[in-house]
Amino acid sequence: MMSFTLIVTHEAPQRIRGLLASCMLEVVSCVYVAPHLSVAVRDRLWSVIEEWAFELASEAGVAML
């Protein structure tokens, strides 16, 4: 069974988009996918995104599947 990680952003700052693009493939604007992202990397990404989102207090949205 193949697993993958999908992250969709909305009005995310370039800082978050750059982070995601550094370790995932941006298949269309603001949609990132990685076929074999380890649990540790996935959890670290989410931790950093949460931290940055709270610092910015913007209207940005991020969803991970």
mmCIF file of N, CA and C in Angstrom:
data_model
loop_
_atom_site.group_PDB
_atom_site.id
_atom_site.type_symbol
_atom_site.label_atom_id
_atom_site.label_comp_id
_atom_site.label_asym_id
_atom_site.label_seq_id
_atom_site.Cartn_x
_atom_site.Cartn_y
_atom_site.Cartn_z
ATOM 1 N N MET A 1 0.831 -1.175 0.000
ATOM 2 C CA MET A 1 0.000 0.000 0.000
ATOM 3 C C MET A 1 0.880 1.244 0.000
ATOM 4 N N MET A 2 0.583 2.149 -0.890
ATOM 5 C CA MET A 2 1.365 3.373 -0.996
ATOM 6 C C MET A 2 0.754 4.457 -0.124
ATOM 7 N N SER A 3 1.581 5.115 0.639
ATOM 8 C CA SER A 3 1.098 6.237 1.435
ATOM 9 C C SER A 3 1.777 7.507 0.939
ATOM 10 N N PHE A 4 1.111 8.618 1.109
ATOM 11 C CA PHE A 4 1.694 9.893 0.720
ATOM 12 C C PHE A 4 1.164 10.972 1.645
ATOM 13 N N THR A 5 1.869 12.084 1.659
ATOM 14 C CA THR A 5 1.467 13.238 2.447
ATOM 15 C C THR A 5 1.072 14.345 1.487
ATOM 16 N N LEU A 6 -0.045 14.988 1.763
ATOM 17 C CA LEU A 6 -0.556 16.077 0.948
ATOM 18 C C LEU A 6 -0.782 17.279 1.849
ATOM 19 N N ILE A 7 -0.263 18.422 1.434
ATOM 20 C CA ILE A 7 -0.462 19.661 2.189
ATOM 21 C C ILE A 7 -1.002 20.714 1.224
ATOM 22 N N VAL A 8 -2.075 21.366 1.649
ATOM 23 C CA VAL A 8 -2.687 22.436 0.863
ATOM 24 C C VAL A 8 -2.614 23.711 1.690
ATOM 25 N N THR A 9 -2.172 24.791 1.062
ATOM 26 C CA THR A 9 -2.066 26.066 1.768
ATOM 27 C C THR A 9 -3.010 27.086 1.141
ATOM 28 N N HIS A 10 -3.362 28.079 1.940
ATOM 29 C CA HIS A 10 -4.191 29.184 1.468
ATOM 30 C C HIS A 10 -3.631 30.471 2.049
ATOM 31 N N GLU A 11 -3.212 31.354 1.182
ATOM 32 C CA GLU A 11 -2.632 32.638 1.599
ATOM 33 C C GLU A 11 -1.485 32.455 2.591
ATOM 34 N N ALA A 12 -0.723 31.398 2.394
ATOM 35 C CA ALA A 12 0.430 31.145 3.274
ATOM 36 C C ALA A 12 1.584 32.063 2.877
ATOM 37 N N PRO A 13 2.341 32.536 3.840
ATOM 38 C CA PRO A 13 3.492 33.382 3.528
ATOM 39 C C PRO A 13 4.572 32.585 2.786
ATOM 40 N N GLN A 14 5.410 33.307 2.081
ATOM 41 C CA GLN A 14 6.470 32.669 1.297
ATOM 42 C C GLN A 14 7.372 31.804 2.166
ATOM 43 N N ARG A 15 7.546 32.168 3.394
ATOM 44 C CA ARG A 15 8.383 31.400 4.317
ATOM 45 C C ARG A 15 7.880 29.957 4.436
ATOM 46 N N ILE A 16 6.578 29.778 4.602
ATOM 47 C CA ILE A 16 5.994 28.436 4.720
ATOM 48 C C ILE A 16 6.036 27.724 3.375
ATOM 49 N N ARG A 17 5.702 28.425 2.300
ATOM 50 C CA ARG A 17 5.717 27.812 0.967
ATOM 51 C C ARG A 17 7.126 27.361 0.586
ATOM 52 N N GLY A 18 8.129 28.140 0.964
ATOM 53 C CA GLY A 18 9.514 27.764 0.677
ATOM 54 C C GLY A 18 9.938 26.523 1.447
ATOM 55 N N LEU A 19 9.528 26.455 2.705
ATOM 56 C CA LEU A 19 9.827 25.280 3.521
ATOM 57 C C LEU A 19 9.220 24.030 2.885
ATOM 58 N N LEU A 20 7.946 24.105 2.505
ATOM 59 C CA LEU A 20 7.278 22.953 1.903
ATOM 60 C C LEU A 20 7.923 22.564 0.581
ATOM 61 N N ALA A 21 8.270 23.546 -0.235
ATOM 62 C CA ALA A 21 8.888 23.267 -1.532
ATOM 63 C C ALA A 21 10.272 22.641 -1.386
ATOM 64 N N SER A 22 10.910 22.840 -0.244
ATOM 65 C CA SER A 22 12.246 22.283 -0.052
ATOM 66 C C SER A 22 12.233 20.772 0.193
ATOM 67 N N CYS A 23 11.079 20.226 0.581
ATOM 68 C CA CYS A 23 11.029 18.790 0.878
ATOM 69 C C CYS A 23 9.846 18.079 0.239
ATOM 70 N N MET A 24 9.036 18.818 -0.513
ATOM 71 C CA MET A 24 7.876 18.216 -1.165
ATOM 72 C C MET A 24 7.781 18.756 -2.591
ATOM 73 N N LEU A 25 6.978 18.122 -3.403
ATOM 74 C CA LEU A 25 6.746 18.563 -4.769
ATOM 75 C C LEU A 25 5.485 19.421 -4.811
ATOM 76 N N GLU A 26 5.590 20.621 -5.388
ATOM 77 C CA GLU A 26 4.423 21.485 -5.536
ATOM 78 C C GLU A 26 3.753 21.126 -6.864
ATOM 79 N N VAL A 27 2.677 20.343 -6.808
ATOM 80 C CA VAL A 27 2.046 19.819 -8.027
ATOM 81 C C VAL A 27 1.201 20.866 -8.737
ATOM 82 N N VAL A 28 0.552 21.716 -8.013
ATOM 83 C CA VAL A 28 -0.106 22.931 -8.524
ATOM 84 C C VAL A 28 0.116 23.994 -7.461
ATOM 85 N N SER A 29 -0.174 25.219 -7.795
ATOM 86 C CA SER A 29 0.076 26.300 -6.860
ATOM 87 C C SER A 29 -0.570 26.016 -5.497
ATOM 88 N N CYS A 30 0.251 26.033 -4.467
ATOM 89 C CA CYS A 30 -0.179 25.878 -3.069
ATOM 90 C C CYS A 30 -0.606 24.464 -2.692
ATOM 91 N N VAL A 31 -0.301 23.470 -3.520
ATOM 92 C CA VAL A 31 -0.610 22.065 -3.205
ATOM 93 C C VAL A 31 0.696 21.276 -3.282
ATOM 94 N N TYR A 32 1.088 20.680 -2.164
ATOM 95 C CA TYR A 32 2.360 19.974 -2.047
ATOM 96 C C TYR A 32 2.113 18.511 -1.748
ATOM 97 N N VAL A 33 2.929 17.638 -2.344
ATOM 98 C CA VAL A 33 2.773 16.204 -2.129
ATOM 99 C C VAL A 33 4.152 15.559 -1.991
ATOM 100 N N ALA A 34 4.218 14.536 -1.156
ATOM 101 C CA ALA A 34 5.439 13.745 -0.982
ATOM 102 C C ALA A 34 5.025 12.286 -0.832
ATOM 103 N N PRO A 35 5.529 11.394 -1.690
ATOM 104 C CA PRO A 35 5.097 9.996 -1.643
ATOM 105 C C PRO A 35 5.625 9.201 -0.453
ATOM 106 N N HIS A 36 6.792 9.526 0.035
ATOM 107 C CA HIS A 36 7.387 8.726 1.118
ATOM 108 C C HIS A 36 8.012 9.629 2.177
ATOM 109 N N LEU A 37 7.214 10.445 2.805
ATOM 110 C CA LEU A 37 7.705 11.336 3.847
ATOM 111 C C LEU A 37 7.659 10.584 5.172
ATOM 112 N N SER A 38 8.788 10.528 5.854
ATOM 113 C CA SER A 38 8.816 9.792 7.122
ATOM 114 C C SER A 38 7.946 10.496 8.159
ATOM 115 N N VAL A 39 7.535 9.742 9.146
ATOM 116 C CA VAL A 39 6.706 10.301 10.224
ATOM 117 C C VAL A 39 7.453 11.422 10.938
ATOM 118 N N ALA A 40 8.733 11.236 11.169
ATOM 119 C CA ALA A 40 9.527 12.248 11.870
ATOM 120 C C ALA A 40 9.582 13.557 11.078
ATOM 121 N N VAL A 41 9.807 13.459 9.784
ATOM 122 C CA VAL A 41 9.870 14.658 8.941
ATOM 123 C C VAL A 41 8.492 15.317 8.869
ATOM 124 N N ARG A 42 7.457 14.524 8.675
ATOM 125 C CA ARG A 42 6.094 15.057 8.608
ATOM 126 C C ARG A 42 5.735 15.791 9.898
ATOM 127 N N ASP A 43 6.035 15.200 11.042
ATOM 128 C CA ASP A 43 5.730 15.827 12.324
ATOM 129 C C ASP A 43 6.534 17.111 12.533
ATOM 130 N N ARG A 44 7.783 17.099 12.123
ATOM 131 C CA ARG A 44 8.621 18.297 12.256
ATOM 132 C C ARG A 44 8.112 19.418 11.360
ATOM 133 N N LEU A 45 7.739 19.088 10.127
ATOM 134 C CA LEU A 45 7.168 20.087 9.220
ATOM 135 C C LEU A 45 5.938 20.740 9.841
ATOM 136 N N TRP A 46 5.043 19.917 10.361
ATOM 137 C CA TRP A 46 3.809 20.443 10.938
ATOM 138 C C TRP A 46 4.115 21.320 12.152
ATOM 139 N N SER A 47 5.075 20.909 12.957
ATOM 140 C CA SER A 47 5.464 21.685 14.128
ATOM 141 C C SER A 47 5.972 23.074 13.721
ATOM 142 N N VAL A 48 6.826 23.123 12.717
ATOM 143 C CA VAL A 48 7.380 24.399 12.246
ATOM 144 C C VAL A 48 6.272 25.258 11.634
ATOM 145 N N ILE A 49 5.399 24.663 10.840
ATOM 146 C CA ILE A 49 4.300 25.414 10.228
ATOM 147 C C ILE A 49 3.389 26.016 11.295
ATOM 148 N N GLU A 50 3.052 25.235 12.307
ATOM 149 C CA GLU A 50 2.216 25.752 13.399
ATOM 150 C C GLU A 50 2.887 26.928 14.109
ATOM 151 N N GLU A 51 4.167 26.776 14.394
ATOM 152 C CA GLU A 51 4.908 27.833 15.089
ATOM 153 C C GLU A 51 4.921 29.113 14.256
ATOM 154 N N TRP A 52 5.247 28.998 12.977
ATOM 155 C CA TRP A 52 5.313 30.173 12.109
ATOM 156 C C TRP A 52 3.943 30.793 11.910
ATOM 157 N N ALA A 53 2.907 29.992 11.789
ATOM 158 C CA ALA A 53 1.558 30.518 11.584
ATOM 159 C C ALA A 53 1.111 31.334 12.787
ATOM 160 N N PHE A 54 1.413 30.876 13.991
ATOM 161 C CA PHE A 54 1.037 31.615 15.190
ATOM 162 C C PHE A 54 1.824 32.914 15.306
ATOM 163 N N GLU A 55 3.079 32.900 14.890
ATOM 164 C CA GLU A 55 3.894 34.111 14.929
ATOM 165 C C GLU A 55 3.332 35.169 13.991
ATOM 166 N N LEU A 56 2.852 34.736 12.829
ATOM 167 C CA LEU A 56 2.375 35.678 11.819
ATOM 168 C C LEU A 56 0.957 36.165 12.092
ATOM 169 N N ALA A 57 0.158 35.343 12.743
ATOM 170 C CA ALA A 57 -1.243 35.685 13.055
ATOM 171 C C ALA A 57 -1.966 36.219 11.829
ATOM 172 N N SER A 58 -1.792 35.550 10.718
ATOM 173 C CA SER A 58 -2.401 35.998 9.468
ATOM 174 C C SER A 58 -3.643 35.183 9.147
ATOM 175 N N GLU A 59 -4.201 35.410 8.001
ATOM 176 C CA GLU A 59 -5.365 34.671 7.516
ATOM 177 C C GLU A 59 -4.944 33.394 6.788
ATOM 178 N N ALA A 60 -3.714 33.020 6.893
ATOM 179 C CA ALA A 60 -3.197 31.844 6.199
ATOM 180 C C ALA A 60 -3.862 30.572 6.733
ATOM 181 N N GLY A 61 -4.011 29.609 5.852
ATOM 182 C CA GLY A 61 -4.546 28.327 6.244
ATOM 183 C C GLY A 61 -3.700 27.200 5.680
ATOM 184 N N VAL A 62 -3.560 26.131 6.440
ATOM 185 C CA VAL A 62 -2.787 24.970 6.001
ATOM 186 C C VAL A 62 -3.523 23.729 6.439
ATOM 187 N N ALA A 63 -3.652 22.784 5.495
ATOM 188 C CA ALA A 63 -4.289 21.496 5.822
ATOM 189 C C ALA A 63 -3.357 20.386 5.374
ATOM 190 N N MET A 64 -3.201 19.365 6.207
ATOM 191 C CA MET A 64 -2.357 18.214 5.888
ATOM 192 C C MET A 64 -3.192 16.948 5.909
ATOM 193 N N LEU A 65 -3.014 16.137 4.892
ATOM 194 C CA LEU A 65 -3.679 14.836 4.812
ATOM 195 C C LEU A 65 -2.620 13.757 4.723
#
